[in-house]
Coordinates of C-alpha atoms and ligand atoms in Angstrom, one line a residue:
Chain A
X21 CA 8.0 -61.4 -8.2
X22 CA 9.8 -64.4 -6.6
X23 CA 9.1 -65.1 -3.2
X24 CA 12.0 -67.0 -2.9
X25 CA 15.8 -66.3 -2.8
X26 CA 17.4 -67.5 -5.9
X27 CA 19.3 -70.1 -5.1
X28 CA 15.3 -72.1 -4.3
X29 CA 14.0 -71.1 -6.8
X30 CA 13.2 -74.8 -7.3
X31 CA 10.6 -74.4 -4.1
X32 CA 9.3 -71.5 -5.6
X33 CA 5.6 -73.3 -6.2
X34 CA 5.7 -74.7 -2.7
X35 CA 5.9 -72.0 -1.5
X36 CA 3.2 -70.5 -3.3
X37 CA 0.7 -72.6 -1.6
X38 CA 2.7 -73.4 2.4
X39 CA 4.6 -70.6 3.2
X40 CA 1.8 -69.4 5.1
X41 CA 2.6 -67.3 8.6
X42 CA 0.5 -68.6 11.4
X43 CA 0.1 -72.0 12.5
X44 CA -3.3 -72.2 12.2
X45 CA -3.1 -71.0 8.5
X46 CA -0.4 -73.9 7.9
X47 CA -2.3 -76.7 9.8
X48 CA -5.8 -75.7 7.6
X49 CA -2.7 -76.5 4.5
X50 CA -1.7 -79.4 6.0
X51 CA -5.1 -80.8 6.6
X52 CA -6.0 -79.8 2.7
X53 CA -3.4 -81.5 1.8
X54 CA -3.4 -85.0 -0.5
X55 CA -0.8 -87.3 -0.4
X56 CA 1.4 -85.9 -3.3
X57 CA 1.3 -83.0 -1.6
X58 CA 3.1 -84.0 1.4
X59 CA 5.5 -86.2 -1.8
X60 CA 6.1 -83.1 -3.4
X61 CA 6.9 -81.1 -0.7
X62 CA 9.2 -83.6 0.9
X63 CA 11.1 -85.0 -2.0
X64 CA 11.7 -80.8 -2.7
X65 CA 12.5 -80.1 0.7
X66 CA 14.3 -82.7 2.5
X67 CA 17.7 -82.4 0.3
X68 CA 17.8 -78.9 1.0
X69 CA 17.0 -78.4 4.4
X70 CA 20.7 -78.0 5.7
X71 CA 20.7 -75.1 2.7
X72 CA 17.7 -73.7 3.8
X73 CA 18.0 -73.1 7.4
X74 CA 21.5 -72.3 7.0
X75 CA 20.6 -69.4 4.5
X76 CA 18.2 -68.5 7.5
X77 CA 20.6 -68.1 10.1
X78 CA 22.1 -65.4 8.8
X79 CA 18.8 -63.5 11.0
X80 CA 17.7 -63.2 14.3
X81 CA 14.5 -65.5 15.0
X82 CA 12.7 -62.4 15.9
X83 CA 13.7 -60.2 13.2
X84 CA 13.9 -62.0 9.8
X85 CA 13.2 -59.3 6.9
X86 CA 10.4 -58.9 4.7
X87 CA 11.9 -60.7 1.9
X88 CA 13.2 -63.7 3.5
X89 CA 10.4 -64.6 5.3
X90 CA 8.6 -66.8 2.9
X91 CA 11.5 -69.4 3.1
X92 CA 11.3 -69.5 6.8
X93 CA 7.9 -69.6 6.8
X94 CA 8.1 -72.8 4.1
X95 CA 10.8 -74.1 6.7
X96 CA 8.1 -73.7 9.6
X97 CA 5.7 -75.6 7.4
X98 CA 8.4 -78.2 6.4
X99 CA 8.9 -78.6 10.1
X100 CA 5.0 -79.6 10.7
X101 CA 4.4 -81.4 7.3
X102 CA 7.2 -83.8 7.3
X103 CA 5.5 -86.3 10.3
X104 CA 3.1 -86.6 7.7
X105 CA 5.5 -88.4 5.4
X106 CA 8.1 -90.1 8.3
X107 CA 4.8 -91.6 10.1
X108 CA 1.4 -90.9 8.9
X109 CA 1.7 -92.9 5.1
X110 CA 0.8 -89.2 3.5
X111 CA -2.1 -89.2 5.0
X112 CA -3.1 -85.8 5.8
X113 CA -4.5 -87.0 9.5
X114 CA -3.1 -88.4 12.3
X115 CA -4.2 -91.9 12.1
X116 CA -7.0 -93.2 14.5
X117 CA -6.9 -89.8 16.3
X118 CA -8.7 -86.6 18.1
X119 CA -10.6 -84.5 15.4
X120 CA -7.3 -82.0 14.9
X121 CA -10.0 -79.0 14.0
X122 CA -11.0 -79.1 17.6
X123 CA -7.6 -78.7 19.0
X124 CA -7.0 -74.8 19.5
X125 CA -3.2 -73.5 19.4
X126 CA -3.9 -71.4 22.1
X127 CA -0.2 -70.1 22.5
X128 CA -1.6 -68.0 19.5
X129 CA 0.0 -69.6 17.2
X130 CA 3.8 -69.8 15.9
X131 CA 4.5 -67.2 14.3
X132 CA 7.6 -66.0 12.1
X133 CA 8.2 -63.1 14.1
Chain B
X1 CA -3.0 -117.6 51.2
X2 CA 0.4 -117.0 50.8
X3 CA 1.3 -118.2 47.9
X4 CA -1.4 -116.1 46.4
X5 CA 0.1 -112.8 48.2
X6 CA 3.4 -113.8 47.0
X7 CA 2.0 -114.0 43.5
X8 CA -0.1 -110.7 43.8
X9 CA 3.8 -109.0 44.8
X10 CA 5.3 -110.5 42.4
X11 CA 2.7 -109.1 39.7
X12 CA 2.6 -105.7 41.2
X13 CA 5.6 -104.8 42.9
X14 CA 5.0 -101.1 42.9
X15 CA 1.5 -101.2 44.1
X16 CA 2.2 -103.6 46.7
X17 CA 4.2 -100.7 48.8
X18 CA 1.0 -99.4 49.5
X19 CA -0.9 -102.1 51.1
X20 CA -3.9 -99.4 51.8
X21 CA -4.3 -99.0 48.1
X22 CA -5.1 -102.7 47.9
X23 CA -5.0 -104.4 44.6
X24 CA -8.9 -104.5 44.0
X25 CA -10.5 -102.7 41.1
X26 CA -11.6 -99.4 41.6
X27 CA -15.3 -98.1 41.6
X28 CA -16.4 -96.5 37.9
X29 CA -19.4 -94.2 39.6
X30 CA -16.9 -91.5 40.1
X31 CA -16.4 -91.0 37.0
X32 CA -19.6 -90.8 35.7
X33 CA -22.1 -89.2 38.1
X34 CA -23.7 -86.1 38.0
X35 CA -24.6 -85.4 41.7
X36 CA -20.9 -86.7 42.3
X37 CA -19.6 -84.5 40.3
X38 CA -21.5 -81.4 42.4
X39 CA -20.0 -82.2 45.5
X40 CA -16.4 -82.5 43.5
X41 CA -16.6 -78.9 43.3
X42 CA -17.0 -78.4 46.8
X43 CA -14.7 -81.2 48.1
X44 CA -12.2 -81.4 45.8
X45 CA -11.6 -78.5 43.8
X46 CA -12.8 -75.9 46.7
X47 CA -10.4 -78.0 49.2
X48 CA -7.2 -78.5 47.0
X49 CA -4.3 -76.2 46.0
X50 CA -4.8 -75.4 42.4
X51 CA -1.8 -74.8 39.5
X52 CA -3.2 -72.1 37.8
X53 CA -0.2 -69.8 36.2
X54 CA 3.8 -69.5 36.2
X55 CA 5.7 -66.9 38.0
X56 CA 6.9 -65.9 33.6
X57 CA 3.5 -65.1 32.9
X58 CA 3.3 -62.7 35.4
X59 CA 7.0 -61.2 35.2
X60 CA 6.8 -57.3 36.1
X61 CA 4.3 -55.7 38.1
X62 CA 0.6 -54.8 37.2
X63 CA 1.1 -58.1 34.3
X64 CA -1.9 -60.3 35.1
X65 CA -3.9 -63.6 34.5
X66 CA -7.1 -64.4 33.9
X67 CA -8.2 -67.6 34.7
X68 CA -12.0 -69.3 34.6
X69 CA -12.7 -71.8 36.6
X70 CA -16.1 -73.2 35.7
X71 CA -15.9 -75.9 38.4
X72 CA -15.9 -73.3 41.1
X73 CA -18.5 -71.3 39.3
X74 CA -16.0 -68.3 39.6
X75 CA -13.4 -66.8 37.4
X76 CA -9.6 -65.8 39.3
X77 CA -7.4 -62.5 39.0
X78 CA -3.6 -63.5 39.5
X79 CA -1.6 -60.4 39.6
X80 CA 1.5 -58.8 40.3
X81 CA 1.5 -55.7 42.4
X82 CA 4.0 -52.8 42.1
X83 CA 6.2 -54.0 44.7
X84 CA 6.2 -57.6 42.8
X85 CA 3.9 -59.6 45.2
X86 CA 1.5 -62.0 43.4
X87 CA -1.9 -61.7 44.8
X88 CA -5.3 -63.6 43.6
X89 CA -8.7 -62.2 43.7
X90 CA -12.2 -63.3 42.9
X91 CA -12.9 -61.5 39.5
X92 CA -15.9 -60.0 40.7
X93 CA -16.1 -56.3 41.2
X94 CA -17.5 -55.6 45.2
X95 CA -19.9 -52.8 44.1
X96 CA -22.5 -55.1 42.3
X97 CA -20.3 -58.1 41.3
X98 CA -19.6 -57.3 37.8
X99 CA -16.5 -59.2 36.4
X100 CA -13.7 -56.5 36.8
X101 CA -12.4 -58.0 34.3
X102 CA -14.1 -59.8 30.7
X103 CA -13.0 -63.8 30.6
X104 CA -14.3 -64.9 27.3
X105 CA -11.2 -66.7 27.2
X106 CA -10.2 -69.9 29.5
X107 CA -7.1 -67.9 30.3
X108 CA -5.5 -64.9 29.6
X109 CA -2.7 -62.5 30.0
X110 CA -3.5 -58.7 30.6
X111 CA -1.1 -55.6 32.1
X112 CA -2.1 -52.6 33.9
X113 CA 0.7 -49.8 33.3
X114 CA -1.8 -47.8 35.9
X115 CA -0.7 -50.8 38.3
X116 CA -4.6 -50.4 38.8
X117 CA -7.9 -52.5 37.9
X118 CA -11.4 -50.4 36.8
X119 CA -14.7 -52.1 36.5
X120 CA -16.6 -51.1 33.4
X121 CA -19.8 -50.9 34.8
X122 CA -19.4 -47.7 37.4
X123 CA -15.5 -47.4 37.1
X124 CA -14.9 -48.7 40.7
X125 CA -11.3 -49.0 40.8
X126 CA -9.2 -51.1 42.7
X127 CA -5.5 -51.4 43.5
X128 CA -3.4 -54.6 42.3
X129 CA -3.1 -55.5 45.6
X130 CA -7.0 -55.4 46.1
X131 CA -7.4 -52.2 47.9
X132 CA -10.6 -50.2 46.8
X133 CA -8.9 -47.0 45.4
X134 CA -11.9 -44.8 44.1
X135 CA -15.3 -44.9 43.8
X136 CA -17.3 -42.6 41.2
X137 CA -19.6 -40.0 43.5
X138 CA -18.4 -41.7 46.7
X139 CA -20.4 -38.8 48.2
X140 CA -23.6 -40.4 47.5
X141 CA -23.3 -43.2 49.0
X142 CA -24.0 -43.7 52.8
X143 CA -21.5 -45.4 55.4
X144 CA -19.4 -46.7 52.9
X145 CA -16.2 -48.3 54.8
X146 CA -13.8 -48.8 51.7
X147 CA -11.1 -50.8 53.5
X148 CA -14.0 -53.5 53.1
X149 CA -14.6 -53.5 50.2
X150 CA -11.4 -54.4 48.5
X151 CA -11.5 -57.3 46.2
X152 CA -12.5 -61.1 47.3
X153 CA -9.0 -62.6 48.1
X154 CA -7.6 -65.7 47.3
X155 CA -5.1 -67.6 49.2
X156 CA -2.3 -68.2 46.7
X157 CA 1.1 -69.1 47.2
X158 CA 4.3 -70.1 44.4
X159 CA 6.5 -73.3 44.4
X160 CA 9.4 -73.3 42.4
X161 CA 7.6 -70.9 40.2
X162 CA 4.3 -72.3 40.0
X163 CA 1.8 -70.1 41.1
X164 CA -1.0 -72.2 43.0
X165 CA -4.5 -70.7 44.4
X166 CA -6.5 -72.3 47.0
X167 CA -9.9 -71.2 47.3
X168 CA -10.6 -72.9 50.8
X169 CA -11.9 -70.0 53.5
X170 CA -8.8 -71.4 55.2
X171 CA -6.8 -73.7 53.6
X172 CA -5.9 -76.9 55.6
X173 CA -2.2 -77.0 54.8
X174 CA 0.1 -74.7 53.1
X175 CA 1.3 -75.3 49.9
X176 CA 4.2 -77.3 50.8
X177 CA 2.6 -79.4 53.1
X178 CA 0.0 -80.0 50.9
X179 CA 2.6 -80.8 48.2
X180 CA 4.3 -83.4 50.6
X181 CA 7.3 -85.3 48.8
X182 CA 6.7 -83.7 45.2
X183 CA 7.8 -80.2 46.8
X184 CA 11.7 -81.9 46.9
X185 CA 11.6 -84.5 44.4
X186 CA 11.0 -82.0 41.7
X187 CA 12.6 -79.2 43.0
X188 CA 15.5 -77.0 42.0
X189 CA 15.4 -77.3 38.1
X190 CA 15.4 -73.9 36.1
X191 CA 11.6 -74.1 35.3
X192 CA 12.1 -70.4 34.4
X193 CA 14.3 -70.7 31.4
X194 CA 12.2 -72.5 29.7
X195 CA 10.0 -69.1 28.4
X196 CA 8.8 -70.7 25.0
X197 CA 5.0 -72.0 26.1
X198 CA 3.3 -73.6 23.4
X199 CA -0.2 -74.4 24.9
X200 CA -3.1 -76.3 23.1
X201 CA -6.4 -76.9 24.5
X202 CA -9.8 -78.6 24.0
X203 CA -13.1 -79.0 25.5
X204 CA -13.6 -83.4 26.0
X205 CA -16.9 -84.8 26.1
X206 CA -15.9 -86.9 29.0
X207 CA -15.1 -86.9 32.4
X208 CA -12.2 -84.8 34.0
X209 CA -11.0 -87.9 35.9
X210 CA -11.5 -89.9 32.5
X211 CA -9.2 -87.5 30.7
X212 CA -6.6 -87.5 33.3
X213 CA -6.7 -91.3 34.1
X214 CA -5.6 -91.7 30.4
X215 CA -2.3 -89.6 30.8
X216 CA -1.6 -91.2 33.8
X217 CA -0.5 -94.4 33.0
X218 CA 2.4 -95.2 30.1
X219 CA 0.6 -99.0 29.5
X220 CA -1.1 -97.4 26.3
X221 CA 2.0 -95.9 25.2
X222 CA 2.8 -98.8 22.6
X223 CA -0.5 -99.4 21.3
X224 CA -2.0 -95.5 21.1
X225 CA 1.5 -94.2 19.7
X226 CA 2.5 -96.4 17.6
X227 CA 1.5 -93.9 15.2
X228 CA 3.8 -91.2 16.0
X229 CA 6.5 -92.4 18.4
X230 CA 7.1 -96.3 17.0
X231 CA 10.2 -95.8 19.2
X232 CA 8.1 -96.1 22.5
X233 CA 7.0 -99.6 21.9
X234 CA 9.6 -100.7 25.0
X235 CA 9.4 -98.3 27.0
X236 CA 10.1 -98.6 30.7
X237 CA 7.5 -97.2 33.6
X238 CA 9.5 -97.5 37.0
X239 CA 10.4 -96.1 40.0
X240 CA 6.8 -95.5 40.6
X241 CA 5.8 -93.5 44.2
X242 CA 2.7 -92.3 46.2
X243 CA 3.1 -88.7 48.0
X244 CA 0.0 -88.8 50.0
X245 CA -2.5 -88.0 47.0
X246 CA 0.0 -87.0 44.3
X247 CA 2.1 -89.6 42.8
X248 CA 5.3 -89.8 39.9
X249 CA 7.2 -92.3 38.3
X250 CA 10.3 -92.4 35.5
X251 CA 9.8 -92.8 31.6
X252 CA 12.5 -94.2 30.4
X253 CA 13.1 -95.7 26.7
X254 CA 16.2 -98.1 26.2
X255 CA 17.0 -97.5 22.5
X256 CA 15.6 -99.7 20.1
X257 CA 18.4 -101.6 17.6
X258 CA 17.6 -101.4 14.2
X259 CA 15.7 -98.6 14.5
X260 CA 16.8 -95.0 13.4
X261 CA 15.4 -91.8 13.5
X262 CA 13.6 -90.6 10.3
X263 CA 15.4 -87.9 7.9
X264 CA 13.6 -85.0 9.1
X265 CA 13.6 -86.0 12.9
X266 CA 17.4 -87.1 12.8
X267 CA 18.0 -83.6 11.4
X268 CA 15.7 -81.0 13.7
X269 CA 16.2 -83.0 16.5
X270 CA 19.7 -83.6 16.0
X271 CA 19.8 -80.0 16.0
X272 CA 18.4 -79.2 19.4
X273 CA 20.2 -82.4 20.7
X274 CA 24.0 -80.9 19.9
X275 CA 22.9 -77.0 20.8
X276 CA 24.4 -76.2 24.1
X277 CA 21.4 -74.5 25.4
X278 CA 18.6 -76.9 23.9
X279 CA 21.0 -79.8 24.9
X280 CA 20.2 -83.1 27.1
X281 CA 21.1 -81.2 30.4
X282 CA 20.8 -84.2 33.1
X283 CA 22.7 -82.7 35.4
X284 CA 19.9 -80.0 35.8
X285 CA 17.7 -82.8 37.0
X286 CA 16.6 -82.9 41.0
X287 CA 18.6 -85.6 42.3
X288 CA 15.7 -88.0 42.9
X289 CA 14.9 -88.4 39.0
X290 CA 16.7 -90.3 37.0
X291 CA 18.7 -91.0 40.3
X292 CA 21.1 -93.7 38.6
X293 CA 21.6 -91.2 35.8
X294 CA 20.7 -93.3 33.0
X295 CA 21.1 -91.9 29.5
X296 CA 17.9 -93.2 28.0
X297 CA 15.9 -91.1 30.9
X298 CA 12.7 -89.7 28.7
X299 CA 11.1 -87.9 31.6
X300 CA 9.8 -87.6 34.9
X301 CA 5.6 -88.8 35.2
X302 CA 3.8 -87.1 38.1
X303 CA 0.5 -86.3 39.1
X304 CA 0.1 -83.6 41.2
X305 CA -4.0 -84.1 43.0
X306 CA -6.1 -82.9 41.5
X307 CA -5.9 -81.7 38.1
X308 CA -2.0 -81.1 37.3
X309 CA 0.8 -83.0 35.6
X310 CA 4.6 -82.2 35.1
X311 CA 6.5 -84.4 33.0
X312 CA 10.2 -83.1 33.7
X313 CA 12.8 -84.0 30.7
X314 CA 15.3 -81.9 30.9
X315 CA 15.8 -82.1 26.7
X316 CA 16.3 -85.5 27.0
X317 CA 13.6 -87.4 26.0
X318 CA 11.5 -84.7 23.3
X319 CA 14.1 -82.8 21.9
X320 CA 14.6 -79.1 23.1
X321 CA 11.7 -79.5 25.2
X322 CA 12.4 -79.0 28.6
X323 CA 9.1 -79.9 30.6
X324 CA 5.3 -80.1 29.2
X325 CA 2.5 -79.4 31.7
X326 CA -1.4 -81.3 31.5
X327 CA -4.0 -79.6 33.5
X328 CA -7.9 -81.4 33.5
X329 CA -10.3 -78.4 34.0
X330 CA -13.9 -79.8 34.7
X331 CA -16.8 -77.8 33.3
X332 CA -19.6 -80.5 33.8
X333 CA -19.8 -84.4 34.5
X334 CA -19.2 -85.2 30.6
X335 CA -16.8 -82.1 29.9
X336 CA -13.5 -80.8 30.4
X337 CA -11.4 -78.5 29.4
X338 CA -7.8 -80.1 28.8
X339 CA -4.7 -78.3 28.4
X340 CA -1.1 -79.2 27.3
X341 CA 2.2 -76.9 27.3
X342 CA 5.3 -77.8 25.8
X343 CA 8.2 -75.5 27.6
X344 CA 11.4 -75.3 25.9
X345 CA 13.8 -73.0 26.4
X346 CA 14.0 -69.4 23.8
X347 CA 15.7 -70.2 20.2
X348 CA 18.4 -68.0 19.7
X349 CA 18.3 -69.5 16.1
X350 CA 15.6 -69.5 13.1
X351 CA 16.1 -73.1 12.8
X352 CA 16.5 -73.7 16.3
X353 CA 13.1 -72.4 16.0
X354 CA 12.1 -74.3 13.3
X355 CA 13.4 -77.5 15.5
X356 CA 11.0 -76.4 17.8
X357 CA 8.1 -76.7 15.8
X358 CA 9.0 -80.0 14.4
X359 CA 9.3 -81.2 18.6
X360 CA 6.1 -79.1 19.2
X361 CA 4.3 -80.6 16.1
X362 CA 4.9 -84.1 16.7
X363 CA 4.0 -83.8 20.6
X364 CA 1.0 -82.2 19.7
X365 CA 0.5 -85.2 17.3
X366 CA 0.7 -87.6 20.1
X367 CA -2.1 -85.6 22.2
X368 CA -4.1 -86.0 19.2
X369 CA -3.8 -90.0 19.6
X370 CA -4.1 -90.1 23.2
X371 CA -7.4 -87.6 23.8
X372 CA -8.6 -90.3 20.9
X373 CA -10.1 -92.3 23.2
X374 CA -11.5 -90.6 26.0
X375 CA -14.7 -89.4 24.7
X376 CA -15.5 -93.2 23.7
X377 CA -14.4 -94.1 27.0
X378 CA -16.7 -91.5 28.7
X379 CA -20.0 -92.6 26.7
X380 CA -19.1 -96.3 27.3
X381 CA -18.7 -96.1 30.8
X382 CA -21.9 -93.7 31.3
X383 CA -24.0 -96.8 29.8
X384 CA -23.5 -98.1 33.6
X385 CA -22.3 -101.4 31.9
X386 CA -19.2 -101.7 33.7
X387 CA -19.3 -100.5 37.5
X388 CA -15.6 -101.4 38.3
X389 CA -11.9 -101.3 36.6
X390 CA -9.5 -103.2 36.6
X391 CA -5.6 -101.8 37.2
X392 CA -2.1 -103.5 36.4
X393 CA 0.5 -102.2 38.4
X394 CA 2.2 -99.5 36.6
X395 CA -1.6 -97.8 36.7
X396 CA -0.9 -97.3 40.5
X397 CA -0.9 -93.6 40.0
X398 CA -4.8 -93.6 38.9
X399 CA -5.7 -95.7 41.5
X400 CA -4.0 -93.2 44.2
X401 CA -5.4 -90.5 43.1
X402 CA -8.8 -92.3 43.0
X403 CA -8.1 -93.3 46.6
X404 CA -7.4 -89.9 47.5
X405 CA -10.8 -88.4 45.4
X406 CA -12.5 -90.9 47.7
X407 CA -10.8 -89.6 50.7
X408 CA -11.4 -85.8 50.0
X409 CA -14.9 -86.6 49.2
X410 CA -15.8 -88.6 52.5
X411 CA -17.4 -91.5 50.5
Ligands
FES523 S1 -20.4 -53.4 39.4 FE1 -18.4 -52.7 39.3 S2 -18.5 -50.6 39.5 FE2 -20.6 -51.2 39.7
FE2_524 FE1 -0.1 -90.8 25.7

């Protein structure tokens, strides 16, 4: 079964692996994550971001169905991937930084409902 | 002589408006003594008025928060009783001082649809506003006066929708007074709209002073963040001002020519930056920041003694975010518990939403460069090596607060 709507089914193996719900799930991702990676997902992503989100809009952010949550989720992890591209040289760290493992998202995470 | 004066004004023209700040370097054994930091606990953080939740968190009656403070040894109620009056207890139940309530947590948020608090132990319960209600076989126990033995108050009081405790017997000002200037310069933006808190937190092998000397000053703004916000590099620390111990300042970033936003950051953010309700909203701002209403305003950079900081942007500078908080909880000389919330207002979008996490993400990126250094700063400056520091002027907010720490501690 896709997890995508049709029209992405081109992201369909990204978001196989990011489309994950929580924020703590989608950072341990991001921190996983080698530098094609962060290419892939970008150079998928990026020219169909306007698409995506407005295919998402169609819901209110606190009651997107069952089916199209995957997408938003992959938007949510678009959202914290893309620094890594814009800034961070694909590098799956923050450079000269704070151990990110020991920062807790104590807001309990953002979630996609 | 005066040549040397004039040179010492031109160098630091903010710090030279308080002459009994001096110029001098400050002391480094405050920050790294252990029999210091005992009497800190007394002096300081038994003494001062304490942010510890917002007036959101605690929105109808019988919601509460639970809040551990290690420094005081003691762990606070903040609640709402049924008629809507916040009240703050010791969390320590009055029969044989079991926490009424668990705090494995740093903080929490907890509601009583009963409007009523029970200790697990022997089921003592109390009313939210601290009265002892009932008593499991009251009958057997002897000249028992229950009106007192109603939970350990607090003395607690709200600005602007902070919620601040105090846990002085008697505190020695009110809230407002204690606040002095910051009470009006920040007041009368809609702090409550801004329902979206996205909190991180971590325990620092340093200092608590250490840790909030590093956010208060924007001179390592170009070198620390050079990683995340490139577009920082000029940025502009003014209008800089002492209110007894608290002090603020303006962030502001002329823009940079040449240099655009990235793809991803010209899109989320532009998003935020053209919605109506995530919007630039300067005209929300108090009328002493950003008073010549510049355009390029980032936010307003206070420290509020002892352990609080509000940086006010109104959506201007992050976008979408309309203020983020720091608070610098000590738990021992070389630790602290640091916390950082980014407020924005609710997202009445999905991508607004997802905007939000791009702001959030890259903010919480930026925390990760600037706790970086504070451990290495702590061990460093527990060798002993160094026994004073050296300010430039736009670190005049560290060295009034460390004027001030001296001052509360009599030393
Ligand atoms: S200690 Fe709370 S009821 Fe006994
Ligand atoms: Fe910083």
């Amino acid at each position: 079964m896709a997890l995508l709507p049709e029209q992405f089914s081109q992201l369909e193996s990204l978001a196989e692996t990011w489309a994950l719900p929580t924020e703590l799930q989608r950072s341990e991702r991001r921190w996983a994550a080698g530098p094609d990676d962060f290419r892939r997902f970008y150079d998928a992503m990026l020219p169909v971001l306007d698409q995506v989100l407005d295919y998402l809009d169609r819901y209110e952010p606190d009651n997107v169905p069952e089916p199209a949550l995957p997408l938003y989720r992959l938007a949510l992890a678009f959202a914290e991937a893309a620094p890594h591209n814009e800034l961070y040289d694909c590098s799956n760290t923050v450079p000269n930084s704070f151990d990110a493992h020991r920062f807790v998202a104590a807001h309990g995470e953002i979630r996609d409902r | 002589m005066a040549a040397a004066a004039d040179q010492i004004k031109q160098a630091m023209p903010f710090t030279t408006r308080y002459p009994e700040l001096g110029t001098g370097p400050l002391d480094v054994r405050p920050l790294i003594d252990p029999e210091l930091f005992e009497l800190e606990r007394e002096r300081i953080f038994k003494q001062s008025w304490l942010y510890v939740a917002r007036a959101e968190e605690l929105a109808e009656p019988g919601d509460y928060k639970l809040r551990r403070l290690d420094v005081a040894n003691t762990s606070v109620i903040i609640v709402r009783d049924r008629n809507g009056e916040v009240h703050a207890f010791h969390n320590i139940c009055t029969h044989r001082g079991n926490k009424l309530i668990p705090d494995q947590e740093a903080q929490s948020l907890g509601h009583t649809a009963t409007h009523t608090l029970t200790c697990r132990f022997h089921a003592w319960t109390f009313n939210t506003d601290g009265a002892l209600r009932g008593i499991a076989r009251q009958e057997s126990f002897a000249d028992l006066d229950k009106s007192c033995l109603g939970l350990k108050r607090i003395h607690c009081a709200e600005w602007e929708g902070f919620i601040f405790i105090n846990l002085a017997e008697q505190p020695r000002q009110s809230l407002v007074e204690y606040l002095d200037g910051m009470a009006d310069h920040f007041a009368g933006y809609p702090y409550h709209e801004a329902t979206v808190r996205l909190r991180y937190s971590t325990v620092l092998n340093c200092n608590w002073k250490v840790a909030l000397y590093a956010f208060s000053e924007a001179y390592h703004v170009p070198t620390i963040h050079k990683g995340t916000f490139p577009s920082l590099a000029r940025l502009e620390h003014t209008e800089i001002k002492c209110f007894g111990p608290h002090s603020t300042s303006g962030i502001y970033v002329p823009p940079v020519p040449g240099l655009e936003p990235t793809p991803v950051t010209a899109n989320l953010g532009g998003r935020l930056r053209t919605s109506d309700r995530h919007r630039p909203h300067l005209e929300l701002l108090p009328e002493n920041i950003n008073p010549d209403n510049r355009q390029d305003f980032q936010f307003e950079f206070p420290v509020f003694f002892p352990n609080f900081l509000l940086h006010l942007g109104a959506g201007n500078g992050y976008p979408g975010m309309a203020y983020f908080t720091h608070q610098f909880w000590p738990v021992a000389v070389d630790k602290t518990l640091w916390e950082g919330t980014n407020h924005f207002r609710p997202p009445e979008t999905v991508s607004e939403r997802v905007a939000i996490a791009h702001t959030n993400a890259l903010h919480r990126n930026a925390w990760l460069e600037d706790t970086s250094t504070m451990e290495d700063t702590y061990q460093a400056l527990a060798s002993g090596v160094l026994e004073e520091m050296v300010l430039m002027d736009e670190e005049l907010m560290i060295r009034n607060t460390h004027k001030h720490w001296h001052d509360y501690m009599g030393i």
